[in-house]
């Protein structure tokens, strides 16, 4: 496998984010986050191969309503979404296994043969597996994958016809408001007139349900959260131990987001040799590993409009748990 492009029987993968790029960025983030007060790490470092597998398990948990609810909305409304978008190509940010994408692909293809499906993910493994499966299921569908960071590489993603850009799963909620506004503006700047964004967003609801979705009884989310310790320690020759941390999920009613944290079970002193960094945690000290913002329609519409995107569609489930939002450039 080269770092520039991977030729495949079912399409092509371009690597815009090499392993060296990712490691250099990670080094900056880890040093900044572990020396900050309070400590924090970006959630994208959950997703090594084990983290990706754990997240797939999370999506099947009874407490984690987001994935199945979003899938149901797609099944119920895919043809309406396809008609409103009138797209010729589908570009998906954070595509992962592309499991929910099939419903959307089929609805779009019923209107006209697609010029391409363009999945974008930081994991070449997840991208390769998804493209292998899609190549078998849709042999006539042109596939062009990108290993990329969608916060950095939006302007390098192609437009082989009028695009529908899908950003599903509520992942936008991982962005704090200033970063989210910057993302919407940057995305809008890359979109041609008539192109659309399909955004999956989790909605504000009973805090007890929200906390349960991020602190499941089986402990899968706890293992997922602690996995970031393994990722950091392995990548930078460290001796941090995930067993020294417990998983915490709390609802912030003022910001209307869930915070996932890791709390030190005891005083911890560890070394990351490759960063020449000693890391200390007091007993009970917490490090934030993720925020997951929840949304209300009026404020989200205002953010999209401020970025130059016109909200055109809103589809939700009967309980109002989750929404798919269509906005057009």
PDB file of C-alpha atoms in Angstrom:
ATOM      1  CA  UNK A   1       0.000   0.000   0.000  1.00  0.00           C
ATOM      2  CA  UNK A   2       1.450   3.363  -0.979  1.00  0.00           C
ATOM      3  CA  UNK A   3       0.682   6.524   0.919  1.00  0.00           C
ATOM      4  CA  UNK A   4      -0.466   8.425  -2.150  1.00  0.00           C
ATOM      5  CA  UNK A   5      -3.148   6.234  -3.652  1.00  0.00           C
ATOM      6  CA  UNK A   6      -4.301   2.654  -3.517  1.00  0.00           C
ATOM      7  CA  UNK A   7      -5.493   1.072  -6.748  1.00  0.00           C
ATOM      8  CA  UNK A   8      -8.371  -1.313  -6.173  1.00  0.00           C
ATOM      9  CA  UNK A   9     -10.517  -3.592  -8.292  1.00  0.00           C
ATOM     10  CA  UNK A  10     -13.656  -1.781  -7.086  1.00  0.00           C
ATOM     11  CA  UNK A  11     -12.397   1.776  -7.081  1.00  0.00           C
ATOM     12  CA  UNK A  12      -9.582   3.895  -5.709  1.00  0.00           C
ATOM     13  CA  UNK A  13      -8.524   5.220  -2.320  1.00  0.00           C
ATOM     14  CA  UNK A  14      -6.565   8.466  -2.147  1.00  0.00           C
ATOM     15  CA  UNK A  15      -4.607   9.055   1.050  1.00  0.00           C
ATOM     16  CA  UNK A  16      -4.666  12.733   1.999  1.00  0.00           C
ATOM     17  CA  UNK A  17      -3.817  11.959   5.620  1.00  0.00           C
ATOM     18  CA  UNK A  18      -0.766   9.701   5.884  1.00  0.00           C
ATOM     19  CA  UNK A  19       0.150   7.782   9.034  1.00  0.00           C
ATOM     20  CA  UNK A  20       3.005  10.248   9.544  1.00  0.00           C
ATOM     21  CA  UNK A  21       0.588  13.191   9.250  1.00  0.00           C
ATOM     22  CA  UNK A  22      -1.805  11.627  11.717  1.00  0.00           C
ATOM     23  CA  UNK A  23       0.947  10.852  14.214  1.00  0.00           C
ATOM     24  CA  UNK A  24       2.368  14.377  14.023  1.00  0.00           C
ATOM     25  CA  UNK A  25      -1.078  15.886  14.576  1.00  0.00           C
ATOM     26  CA  UNK A  26      -1.719  13.460  17.396  1.00  0.00           C
ATOM     27  CA  UNK A  27       1.553  14.392  19.076  1.00  0.00           C
ATOM     28  CA  UNK A  28       0.530  18.056  19.103  1.00  0.00           C
ATOM     29  CA  UNK A  29      -2.946  17.253  20.443  1.00  0.00           C
ATOM     30  CA  UNK A  30      -1.714  14.847  23.120  1.00  0.00           C
ATOM     31  CA  UNK A  31       0.985  17.197  24.401  1.00  0.00           C
ATOM     32  CA  UNK A  32      -1.448  20.132  24.505  1.00  0.00           C
ATOM     33  CA  UNK A  33      -4.279  18.132  26.033  1.00  0.00           C
ATOM     34  CA  UNK A  34      -2.305  16.320  28.727  1.00  0.00           C
ATOM     35  CA  UNK A  35      -0.594  19.487  29.919  1.00  0.00           C
ATOM     36  CA  UNK A  36      -3.779  21.579  29.946  1.00  0.00           C
ATOM     37  CA  UNK A  37      -5.909  22.403  32.985  1.00  0.00           C
ATOM     38  CA  UNK A  38      -8.284  20.613  32.873  1.00  0.00           C
ATOM     39  CA  UNK A  39      -6.848  17.828  30.703  1.00  0.00           C
ATOM     40  CA  UNK A  40      -8.571  16.823  27.477  1.00  0.00           C
ATOM     41  CA  UNK A  41      -8.099  14.673  24.378  1.00  0.00           C
ATOM     42  CA  UNK A  42      -9.924  14.870  21.021  1.00  0.00           C
ATOM     43  CA  UNK A  43     -12.453  12.067  20.437  1.00  0.00           C
ATOM     44  CA  UNK A  44     -11.005  11.152  17.038  1.00  0.00           C
ATOM     45  CA  UNK A  45      -8.254   9.204  18.820  1.00  0.00           C
ATOM     46  CA  UNK A  46     -10.776   6.642  20.061  1.00  0.00           C
ATOM     47  CA  UNK A  47     -10.809   5.107  16.605  1.00  0.00           C
ATOM     48  CA  UNK A  48      -7.965   2.691  16.199  1.00  0.00           C
ATOM     49  CA  UNK A  49      -9.056  -0.741  14.954  1.00  0.00           C
ATOM     50  CA  UNK A  50     -10.187  -1.851  18.417  1.00  0.00           C
ATOM     51  CA  UNK A  51     -11.960   1.446  19.047  1.00  0.00           C
ATOM     52  CA  UNK A  52     -13.803   1.175  15.737  1.00  0.00           C
ATOM     53  CA  UNK A  53     -14.956  -2.347  16.630  1.00  0.00           C
ATOM     54  CA  UNK A  54     -16.105  -1.195  20.056  1.00  0.00           C
ATOM     55  CA  UNK A  55     -18.057   1.668  18.538  1.00  0.00           C
ATOM     56  CA  UNK A  56     -19.830  -0.742  16.182  1.00  0.00           C
ATOM     57  CA  UNK A  57     -20.843  -2.703  19.305  1.00  0.00           C
ATOM     58  CA  UNK A  58     -22.085   0.507  20.944  1.00  0.00           C
ATOM     59  CA  UNK A  59     -24.409   1.192  18.018  1.00  0.00           C
ATOM     60  CA  UNK A  60     -26.200  -2.105  18.742  1.00  0.00           C
ATOM     61  CA  UNK A  61     -26.717  -1.489  22.475  1.00  0.00           C
ATOM     62  CA  UNK A  62     -30.285  -1.031  23.765  1.00  0.00           C
ATOM     63  CA  UNK A  63     -29.376   2.298  25.414  1.00  0.00           C
ATOM     64  CA  UNK A  64     -27.809   3.744  22.268  1.00  0.00           C
ATOM     65  CA  UNK A  65     -30.862   4.835  20.285  1.00  0.00           C
ATOM     66  CA  UNK A  66     -29.040   7.154  17.852  1.00  0.00           C
ATOM     67  CA  UNK A  67     -27.919   4.690  15.184  1.00  0.00           C
ATOM     68  CA  UNK A  68     -31.128   2.689  14.883  1.00  0.00           C
ATOM     69  CA  UNK A  69     -33.257   5.850  15.022  1.00  0.00           C
ATOM     70  CA  UNK A  70     -31.242   7.558  12.296  1.00  0.00           C
ATOM     71  CA  UNK A  71     -31.401   4.383  10.195  1.00  0.00           C
ATOM     72  CA  UNK A  72     -35.194   4.278  10.607  1.00  0.00           C
ATOM     73  CA  UNK A  73     -35.520   7.910   9.530  1.00  0.00           C
ATOM     74  CA  UNK A  74     -33.397   7.163   6.456  1.00  0.00           C
ATOM     75  CA  UNK A  75     -35.516   4.133   5.569  1.00  0.00           C
ATOM     76  CA  UNK A  76     -38.740   6.097   5.983  1.00  0.00           C
ATOM     77  CA  UNK A  77     -37.647   9.263   4.175  1.00  0.00           C
ATOM     78  CA  UNK A  78     -34.773   8.383   1.827  1.00  0.00           C
ATOM     79  CA  UNK A  79     -36.816   9.006  -1.318  1.00  0.00           C
ATOM     80  CA  UNK A  80     -37.928  12.433  -0.058  1.00  0.00           C
ATOM     81  CA  UNK A  81     -34.347  13.307   0.811  1.00  0.00           C
ATOM     82  CA  UNK A  82     -33.117  12.120  -2.591  1.00  0.00           C
ATOM     83  CA  UNK A  83     -35.779  14.185  -4.363  1.00  0.00           C
ATOM     84  CA  UNK A  84     -34.950  17.304  -2.366  1.00  0.00           C
ATOM     85  CA  UNK A  85     -31.198  16.944  -2.908  1.00  0.00           C
ATOM     86  CA  UNK A  86     -31.422  15.926  -6.583  1.00  0.00           C
ATOM     87  CA  UNK A  87     -27.789  14.848  -6.349  1.00  0.00           C
ATOM     88  CA  UNK A  88     -25.544  13.194  -8.913  1.00  0.00           C
ATOM     89  CA  UNK A  89     -22.875  12.039  -6.419  1.00  0.00           C
ATOM     90  CA  UNK A  90     -22.818  11.148  -2.731  1.00  0.00           C
ATOM     91  CA  UNK A  91     -19.882  12.237  -0.563  1.00  0.00           C
ATOM     92  CA  UNK A  92     -19.932  10.916   3.011  1.00  0.00           C
ATOM     93  CA  UNK A  93     -17.823  12.405   5.791  1.00  0.00           C
ATOM     94  CA  UNK A  94     -16.781   9.960   8.513  1.00  0.00           C
ATOM     95  CA  UNK A  95     -18.168   7.068   6.507  1.00  0.00           C
ATOM     96  CA  UNK A  96     -16.923   4.218   8.735  1.00  0.00           C
ATOM     97  CA  UNK A  97     -18.567   0.976   7.626  1.00  0.00           C
ATOM     98  CA  UNK A  98     -21.028   2.867   5.354  1.00  0.00           C
ATOM     99  CA  UNK A  99     -23.751   0.689   6.886  1.00  0.00           C
ATOM    100  CA  UNK A 100     -26.503   3.330   6.806  1.00  0.00           C
ATOM    101  CA  UNK A 101     -25.390   4.698   3.457  1.00  0.00           C
ATOM    102  CA  UNK A 102     -26.902   1.899   1.405  1.00  0.00           C
ATOM    103  CA  UNK A 103     -30.449   3.170   1.926  1.00  0.00           C
ATOM    104  CA  UNK A 104     -29.431   6.615   0.737  1.00  0.00           C
ATOM    105  CA  UNK A 105     -27.401   5.286  -2.197  1.00  0.00           C
ATOM    106  CA  UNK A 106     -30.338   3.240  -3.417  1.00  0.00           C
ATOM    107  CA  UNK A 107     -32.779   6.149  -3.118  1.00  0.00           C
ATOM    108  CA  UNK A 108     -30.439   8.464  -5.026  1.00  0.00           C
ATOM    109  CA  UNK A 109     -29.788   5.826  -7.676  1.00  0.00           C
ATOM    110  CA  UNK A 110     -33.518   5.344  -8.236  1.00  0.00           C
ATOM    111  CA  UNK A 111     -33.585   8.922  -9.516  1.00  0.00           C
ATOM    112  CA  UNK A 112     -30.514   8.662 -11.747  1.00  0.00           C
ATOM    113  CA  UNK A 113     -27.340   6.563 -11.965  1.00  0.00           C
ATOM    114  CA  UNK A 114     -24.823   8.097  -9.575  1.00  0.00           C
ATOM    115  CA  UNK A 115     -21.519   9.366 -10.921  1.00  0.00           C
ATOM    116  CA  UNK A 116     -19.734   8.276  -7.711  1.00  0.00           C
ATOM    117  CA  UNK A 117     -19.891   7.411  -4.047  1.00  0.00           C
ATOM    118  CA  UNK A 118     -17.069   9.181  -2.203  1.00  0.00           C
ATOM    119  CA  UNK A 119     -16.519   7.857   1.345  1.00  0.00           C
ATOM    120  CA  UNK A 120     -14.159   9.811   3.601  1.00  0.00           C
ATOM    121  CA  UNK A 121     -12.660   8.380   6.789  1.00  0.00           C
ATOM    122  CA  UNK A 122      -9.449   8.559   8.839  1.00  0.00           C
ATOM    123  CA  UNK A 123      -9.195   4.756   8.960  1.00  0.00           C
ATOM    124  CA  UNK A 124      -7.845   3.116   5.809  1.00  0.00           C
ATOM    125  CA  UNK A 125      -8.908  -0.254   7.236  1.00  0.00           C
ATOM    126  CA  UNK A 126     -12.549   0.760   7.707  1.00  0.00           C
ATOM    127  CA  UNK A 127     -12.560   2.430   4.302  1.00  0.00           C
ATOM    128  CA  UNK A 128     -11.094  -0.616   2.548  1.00  0.00           C
ATOM    129  CA  UNK A 129     -13.571  -3.000   4.169  1.00  0.00           C
ATOM    130  CA  UNK A 130     -16.523  -0.764   3.320  1.00  0.00           C
ATOM    131  CA  UNK A 131     -15.422  -0.339  -0.295  1.00  0.00           C
ATOM    132  CA  UNK A 132     -14.875  -4.079  -0.679  1.00  0.00           C
ATOM    133  CA  UNK A 133     -18.431  -4.745   0.515  1.00  0.00           C
ATOM    134  CA  UNK A 134     -19.954  -1.958  -1.583  1.00  0.00           C
ATOM    135  CA  UNK A 135     -18.052  -3.102  -4.657  1.00  0.00           C
ATOM    136  CA  UNK A 136     -19.627  -6.540  -4.305  1.00  0.00           C
ATOM    137  CA  UNK A 137     -23.116  -5.223  -3.587  1.00  0.00           C
ATOM    138  CA  UNK A 138     -23.136  -2.451  -6.216  1.00  0.00           C
ATOM    139  CA  UNK A 139     -20.773  -3.576  -8.984  1.00  0.00           C
ATOM    140  CA  UNK A 140     -21.777  -0.713 -11.273  1.00  0.00           C
ATOM    141  CA  UNK A 141     -21.260   2.043  -8.696  1.00  0.00           C
ATOM    142  CA  UNK A 142     -18.081   4.129  -9.149  1.00  0.00           C
ATOM    143  CA  UNK A 143     -16.255   4.261  -5.801  1.00  0.00           C
ATOM    144  CA  UNK A 144     -13.566   6.733  -4.818  1.00  0.00           C
ATOM    145  CA  UNK A 145     -12.474   6.726  -1.191  1.00  0.00           C
ATOM    146  CA  UNK A 146     -10.393   9.243   0.740  1.00  0.00           C
ATOM    147  CA  UNK A 147      -8.339   8.759   3.873  1.00  0.00           C
ATOM    148  CA  UNK A 148      -8.687  12.302   5.146  1.00  0.00           C
ATOM    149  CA  UNK A 149      -9.502  14.557   8.067  1.00  0.00           C
ATOM    150  CA  UNK A 150     -12.738  16.298   7.158  1.00  0.00           C
ATOM    151  CA  UNK A 151     -11.752  19.281   9.302  1.00  0.00           C
ATOM    152  CA  UNK A 152      -8.656  19.834   7.138  1.00  0.00           C
ATOM    153  CA  UNK A 153      -9.255  18.421   3.670  1.00  0.00           C
ATOM    154  CA  UNK A 154     -12.712  19.598   2.591  1.00  0.00           C
ATOM    155  CA  UNK A 155     -11.254  21.676  -0.241  1.00  0.00           C
ATOM    156  CA  UNK A 156      -9.401  18.634  -1.629  1.00  0.00           C
ATOM    157  CA  UNK A 157     -12.471  16.441  -2.064  1.00  0.00           C
ATOM    158  CA  UNK A 158     -13.789  16.217  -5.636  1.00  0.00           C
ATOM    159  CA  UNK A 159     -17.166  17.118  -7.070  1.00  0.00           C
ATOM    160  CA  UNK A 160     -17.982  14.674  -9.899  1.00  0.00           C
ATOM    161  CA  UNK A 161     -21.405  16.214 -10.428  1.00  0.00           C
ATOM    162  CA  UNK A 162     -23.821  17.885  -8.024  1.00  0.00           C
ATOM    163  CA  UNK A 163     -23.096  16.392  -4.585  1.00  0.00           C
ATOM    164  CA  UNK A 164     -25.091  15.443  -1.567  1.00  0.00           C
ATOM    165  CA  UNK A 165     -22.633  15.632   1.334  1.00  0.00           C
ATOM    166  CA  UNK A 166     -23.732  13.321   4.154  1.00  0.00           C
ATOM    167  CA  UNK A 167     -22.456  13.835   7.689  1.00  0.00           C
ATOM    168  CA  UNK A 168     -24.426  11.342   9.725  1.00  0.00           C
ATOM    169  CA  UNK A 169     -24.445   9.775  13.179  1.00  0.00           C
ATOM    170  CA  UNK A 170     -24.597  12.983  15.228  1.00  0.00           C
ATOM    171  CA  UNK A 171     -20.822  13.367  14.817  1.00  0.00           C
ATOM    172  CA  UNK A 172     -21.208  17.127  14.377  1.00  0.00           C
ATOM    173  CA  UNK A 173     -22.020  17.179  18.094  1.00  0.00           C
ATOM    174  CA  UNK A 174     -18.355  16.426  18.876  1.00  0.00           C
ATOM    175  CA  UNK A 175     -17.494  19.952  17.712  1.00  0.00           C
ATOM    176  CA  UNK A 176     -17.789  22.761  20.298  1.00  0.00           C
ATOM    177  CA  UNK A 177     -19.814  25.705  18.960  1.00  0.00           C
ATOM    178  CA  UNK A 178     -16.879  27.828  17.654  1.00  0.00           C
ATOM    179  CA  UNK A 179     -15.341  24.870  15.834  1.00  0.00           C
ATOM    180  CA  UNK A 180     -18.761  23.843  14.552  1.00  0.00           C
ATOM    181  CA  UNK A 181     -19.367  27.292  13.079  1.00  0.00           C
ATOM    182  CA  UNK A 182     -15.946  27.174  11.422  1.00  0.00           C
ATOM    183  CA  UNK A 183     -16.707  23.724  10.007  1.00  0.00           C
ATOM    184  CA  UNK A 184     -20.051  24.811   8.548  1.00  0.00           C
ATOM    185  CA  UNK A 185     -18.451  27.889   6.981  1.00  0.00           C
ATOM    186  CA  UNK A 186     -15.554  25.881   5.526  1.00  0.00           C
ATOM    187  CA  UNK A 187     -17.907  23.253   4.142  1.00  0.00           C
ATOM    188  CA  UNK A 188     -20.202  25.878   2.645  1.00  0.00           C
ATOM    189  CA  UNK A 189     -17.215  27.499   0.922  1.00  0.00           C
ATOM    190  CA  UNK A 190     -16.455  24.234  -0.904  1.00  0.00           C
ATOM    191  CA  UNK A 191     -20.030  23.600  -2.069  1.00  0.00           C
ATOM    192  CA  UNK A 192     -21.254  24.611  -5.505  1.00  0.00           C
ATOM    193  CA  UNK A 193     -24.685  26.239  -5.818  1.00  0.00           C
ATOM    194  CA  UNK A 194     -27.350  23.557  -5.593  1.00  0.00           C
ATOM    195  CA  UNK A 195     -25.220  21.090  -3.636  1.00  0.00           C
ATOM    196  CA  UNK A 196     -26.655  19.890  -0.329  1.00  0.00           C
ATOM    197  CA  UNK A 197     -25.590  18.839   3.143  1.00  0.00           C
ATOM    198  CA  UNK A 198     -27.461  16.054   4.934  1.00  0.00           C
ATOM    199  CA  UNK A 199     -26.682  16.339   8.632  1.00  0.00           C
ATOM    200  CA  UNK A 200     -27.605  13.818  11.340  1.00  0.00           C
ATOM    201  CA  UNK A 201     -28.202  15.467  14.733  1.00  0.00           C
ATOM    202  CA  UNK A 202     -29.189  14.150  18.138  1.00  0.00           C
ATOM    203  CA  UNK A 203     -31.885  16.250  19.802  1.00  0.00           C
ATOM    204  CA  UNK A 204     -32.232  17.552  23.353  1.00  0.00           C
ATOM    205  CA  UNK A 205     -34.257  15.153  25.508  1.00  0.00           C
ATOM    206  CA  UNK A 206     -34.538  13.645  28.991  1.00  0.00           C
ATOM    207  CA  UNK A 207     -31.026  13.827  30.502  1.00  0.00           C
ATOM    208  CA  UNK A 208     -31.398  10.367  32.042  1.00  0.00           C
ATOM    209  CA  UNK A 209     -31.792   8.829  28.585  1.00  0.00           C
ATOM    210  CA  UNK A 210     -28.848  10.803  27.286  1.00  0.00           C
ATOM    211  CA  UNK A 211     -26.530   9.743  30.091  1.00  0.00           C
ATOM    212  CA  UNK A 212     -27.598   6.089  29.709  1.00  0.00           C
ATOM    213  CA  UNK A 213     -26.705   6.211  26.008  1.00  0.00           C
ATOM    214  CA  UNK A 214     -23.115   7.103  26.984  1.00  0.00           C
ATOM    215  CA  UNK A 215     -22.851   4.880  30.070  1.00  0.00           C
ATOM    216  CA  UNK A 216     -24.386   1.540  29.093  1.00  0.00           C
ATOM    217  CA  UNK A 217     -24.988  -1.255  31.552  1.00  0.00           C
ATOM    218  CA  UNK A 218     -22.706  -3.674  29.672  1.00  0.00           C
ATOM    219  CA  UNK A 219     -19.715  -1.341  29.978  1.00  0.00           C
ATOM    220  CA  UNK A 220     -18.962  -1.212  26.249  1.00  0.00           C
ATOM    221  CA  UNK A 221     -18.810   2.596  26.208  1.00  0.00           C
ATOM    222  CA  UNK A 222     -16.509   2.518  29.230  1.00  0.00           C
ATOM    223  CA  UNK A 223     -14.140   0.197  27.354  1.00  0.00           C
ATOM    224  CA  UNK A 224     -14.371   2.459  24.297  1.00  0.00           C
ATOM    225  CA  UNK A 225     -13.526   5.517  26.392  1.00  0.00           C
ATOM    226  CA  UNK A 226     -10.591   3.881  28.178  1.00  0.00           C
ATOM    227  CA  UNK A 227      -9.255   2.635  24.836  1.00  0.00           C
ATOM    228  CA  UNK A 228      -7.926   6.132  24.134  1.00  0.00           C
ATOM    229  CA  UNK A 229      -5.406   5.554  26.942  1.00  0.00           C
ATOM    230  CA  UNK A 230      -4.149   2.464  25.137  1.00  0.00           C
ATOM    231  CA  UNK A 231      -3.976   4.367  21.846  1.00  0.00           C
ATOM    232  CA  UNK A 232      -1.922   7.228  23.306  1.00  0.00           C
ATOM    233  CA  UNK A 233       0.358   4.956  25.329  1.00  0.00           C
ATOM    234  CA  UNK A 234       1.027   2.601  22.428  1.00  0.00           C
ATOM    235  CA  UNK A 235       1.650   5.390  19.922  1.00  0.00           C
ATOM    236  CA  UNK A 236       4.130   7.277  22.093  1.00  0.00           C
ATOM    237  CA  UNK A 237       5.851   4.435  23.990  1.00  0.00           C
ATOM    238  CA  UNK A 238       4.088   5.152  27.237  1.00  0.00           C
ATOM    239  CA  UNK A 239       3.149   3.327  30.411  1.00  0.00           C
ATOM    240  CA  UNK A 240      -0.332   4.756  30.978  1.00  0.00           C
ATOM    241  CA  UNK A 241      -2.693   2.006  32.142  1.00  0.00           C
ATOM    242  CA  UNK A 242      -6.414   2.102  31.205  1.00  0.00           C
ATOM    243  CA  UNK A 243      -7.199   0.217  34.433  1.00  0.00           C
ATOM    244  CA  UNK A 244      -6.172   3.344  36.365  1.00  0.00           C
ATOM    245  CA  UNK A 245      -9.160   5.247  34.963  1.00  0.00           C
ATOM    246  CA  UNK A 246     -12.907   4.969  35.289  1.00  0.00           C
ATOM    247  CA  UNK A 247     -15.459   6.073  32.726  1.00  0.00           C
ATOM    248  CA  UNK A 248     -17.691   9.058  33.502  1.00  0.00           C
ATOM    249  CA  UNK A 249     -20.598  10.480  31.455  1.00  0.00           C
ATOM    250  CA  UNK A 250     -22.345  13.668  32.600  1.00  0.00           C
ATOM    251  CA  UNK A 251     -24.978  16.013  31.169  1.00  0.00           C
ATOM    252  CA  UNK A 252     -24.157  19.725  31.062  1.00  0.00           C
ATOM    253  CA  UNK A 253     -27.577  21.459  31.139  1.00  0.00           C
ATOM    254  CA  UNK A 254     -26.190  24.892  30.308  1.00  0.00           C
ATOM    255  CA  UNK A 255     -24.293  23.843  27.191  1.00  0.00           C
ATOM    256  CA  UNK A 256     -26.762  21.046  26.400  1.00  0.00           C
ATOM    257  CA  UNK A 257     -24.129  18.456  25.751  1.00  0.00           C
ATOM    258  CA  UNK A 258     -22.899  15.180  27.174  1.00  0.00           C
ATOM    259  CA  UNK A 259     -19.308  15.055  28.372  1.00  0.00           C
ATOM    260  CA  UNK A 260     -17.379  11.814  28.500  1.00  0.00           C
ATOM    261  CA  UNK A 261     -14.471  11.882  30.889  1.00  0.00           C
ATOM    262  CA  UNK A 262     -11.873   9.571  32.369  1.00  0.00           C
ATOM    263  CA  UNK A 263     -11.372   9.863  36.134  1.00  0.00           C
ATOM    264  CA  UNK A 264      -8.124   8.722  37.744  1.00  0.00           C
ATOM    265  CA  UNK A 265      -8.796   5.987  40.299  1.00  0.00           C
ATOM    266  CA  UNK A 266      -5.537   6.845  42.096  1.00  0.00           C
ATOM    267  CA  UNK A 267      -2.619   9.222  41.730  1.00  0.00           C
ATOM    268  CA  UNK A 268      -0.980   8.454  38.385  1.00  0.00           C
ATOM    269  CA  UNK A 269       2.488   9.335  37.127  1.00  0.00           C
ATOM    270  CA  UNK A 270       3.290   8.059  33.654  1.00  0.00           C
ATOM    271  CA  UNK A 271       5.822   8.633  30.927  1.00  0.00           C
ATOM    272  CA  UNK A 272       5.321   9.079  27.169  1.00  0.00           C
ATOM    273  CA  UNK A 273       8.882   8.454  26.037  1.00  0.00           C
ATOM    274  CA  UNK A 274       8.470   9.484  22.398  1.00  0.00           C
ATOM    275  CA  UNK A 275       7.147  12.882  23.499  1.00  0.00           C
ATOM    276  CA  UNK A 276       9.652  13.227  26.352  1.00  0.00           C
ATOM    277  CA  UNK A 277       6.598  13.973  28.484  1.00  0.00           C
ATOM    278  CA  UNK A 278       5.744  13.009  32.064  1.00  0.00           C
ATOM    279  CA  UNK A 279       2.010  13.008  32.782  1.00  0.00           C
ATOM    280  CA  UNK A 280       0.548  13.243  36.280  1.00  0.00           C
ATOM    281  CA  UNK A 281      -3.030  12.808  37.464  1.00  0.00           C
ATOM    282  CA  UNK A 282      -4.191  13.432  41.009  1.00  0.00           C
ATOM    283  CA  UNK A 283      -6.549  10.825  42.446  1.00  0.00           C
ATOM    284  CA  UNK A 284     -10.018  11.742  41.232  1.00  0.00           C
ATOM    285  CA  UNK A 285      -8.760  14.105  38.515  1.00  0.00           C
ATOM    286  CA  UNK A 286     -10.856  14.032  35.360  1.00  0.00           C
ATOM    287  CA  UNK A 287      -9.863  14.356  31.708  1.00  0.00           C
ATOM    288  CA  UNK A 288     -12.466  15.178  29.062  1.00  0.00           C
ATOM    289  CA  UNK A 289     -12.391  12.831  26.070  1.00  0.00           C
ATOM    290  CA  UNK A 290     -15.554  13.830  24.208  1.00  0.00           C
ATOM    291  CA  UNK A 291     -18.422  16.244  24.076  1.00  0.00           C
ATOM    292  CA  UNK A 292     -21.615  15.306  22.288  1.00  0.00           C
ATOM    293  CA  UNK A 293     -23.824  18.341  21.774  1.00  0.00           C
ATOM    294  CA  UNK A 294     -27.581  17.936  21.430  1.00  0.00           C
ATOM    295  CA  UNK A 295     -29.574  20.257  19.225  1.00  0.00           C
ATOM    296  CA  UNK A 296     -32.778  22.246  18.895  1.00  0.00           C
ATOM    297  CA  UNK A 297     -34.072  23.132  15.449  1.00  0.00           C
ATOM    298  CA  UNK A 298     -34.202  26.956  15.715  1.00  0.00           C
ATOM    299  CA  UNK A 299     -30.612  27.367  16.924  1.00  0.00           C
ATOM    300  CA  UNK A 300     -29.256  24.828  14.430  1.00  0.00           C
ATOM    301  CA  UNK A 301     -31.056  26.565  11.568  1.00  0.00           C
ATOM    302  CA  UNK A 302     -29.455  29.846  12.619  1.00  0.00           C
ATOM    303  CA  UNK A 303     -25.978  28.288  12.575  1.00  0.00           C
ATOM    304  CA  UNK A 304     -26.521  26.874   9.091  1.00  0.00           C
ATOM    305  CA  UNK A 305     -27.880  30.144   7.717  1.00  0.00           C
ATOM    306  CA  UNK A 306     -24.931  32.057   9.221  1.00  0.00           C
ATOM    307  CA  UNK A 307     -22.624  29.741   7.253  1.00  0.00           C
ATOM    308  CA  UNK A 308     -24.437  30.418   3.973  1.00  0.00           C
ATOM    309  CA  UNK A 309     -26.500  27.223   3.958  1.00  0.00           C
ATOM    310  CA  UNK A 310     -30.270  27.285   3.491  1.00  0.00           C
ATOM    311  CA  UNK A 311     -32.203  24.715   5.597  1.00  0.00           C
ATOM    312  CA  UNK A 312     -34.648  22.915   3.293  1.00  0.00           C
ATOM    313  CA  UNK A 313     -35.712  19.757   5.067  1.00  0.00           C
ATOM    314  CA  UNK A 314     -36.124  18.329   8.543  1.00  0.00           C
ATOM    315  CA  UNK A 315     -37.016  14.687   9.144  1.00  0.00           C
ATOM    316  CA  UNK A 316     -37.352  13.142  12.583  1.00  0.00           C
ATOM    317  CA  UNK A 317     -38.752  10.071  14.316  1.00  0.00           C
ATOM    318  CA  UNK A 318     -42.117   9.954  16.065  1.00  0.00           C
ATOM    319  CA  UNK A 319     -40.516  10.533  19.485  1.00  0.00           C
ATOM    320  CA  UNK A 320     -38.397  13.468  18.313  1.00  0.00           C
ATOM    321  CA  UNK A 321     -35.156  11.813  19.403  1.00  0.00           C
ATOM    322  CA  UNK A 322     -33.037  12.413  16.306  1.00  0.00           C
ATOM    323  CA  UNK A 323     -33.230  14.432  13.094  1.00  0.00           C
ATOM    324  CA  UNK A 324     -31.860  14.516   9.578  1.00  0.00           C
ATOM    325  CA  UNK A 325     -31.436  18.056   8.299  1.00  0.00           C
ATOM    326  CA  UNK A 326     -30.998  19.024   4.655  1.00  0.00           C
ATOM    327  CA  UNK A 327     -29.375  22.364   3.853  1.00  0.00           C
ATOM    328  CA  UNK A 328     -28.458  23.674   0.418  1.00  0.00           C
ATOM    329  CA  UNK A 329     -25.694  25.974  -0.764  1.00  0.00           C
TER     330      UNK A 329
END
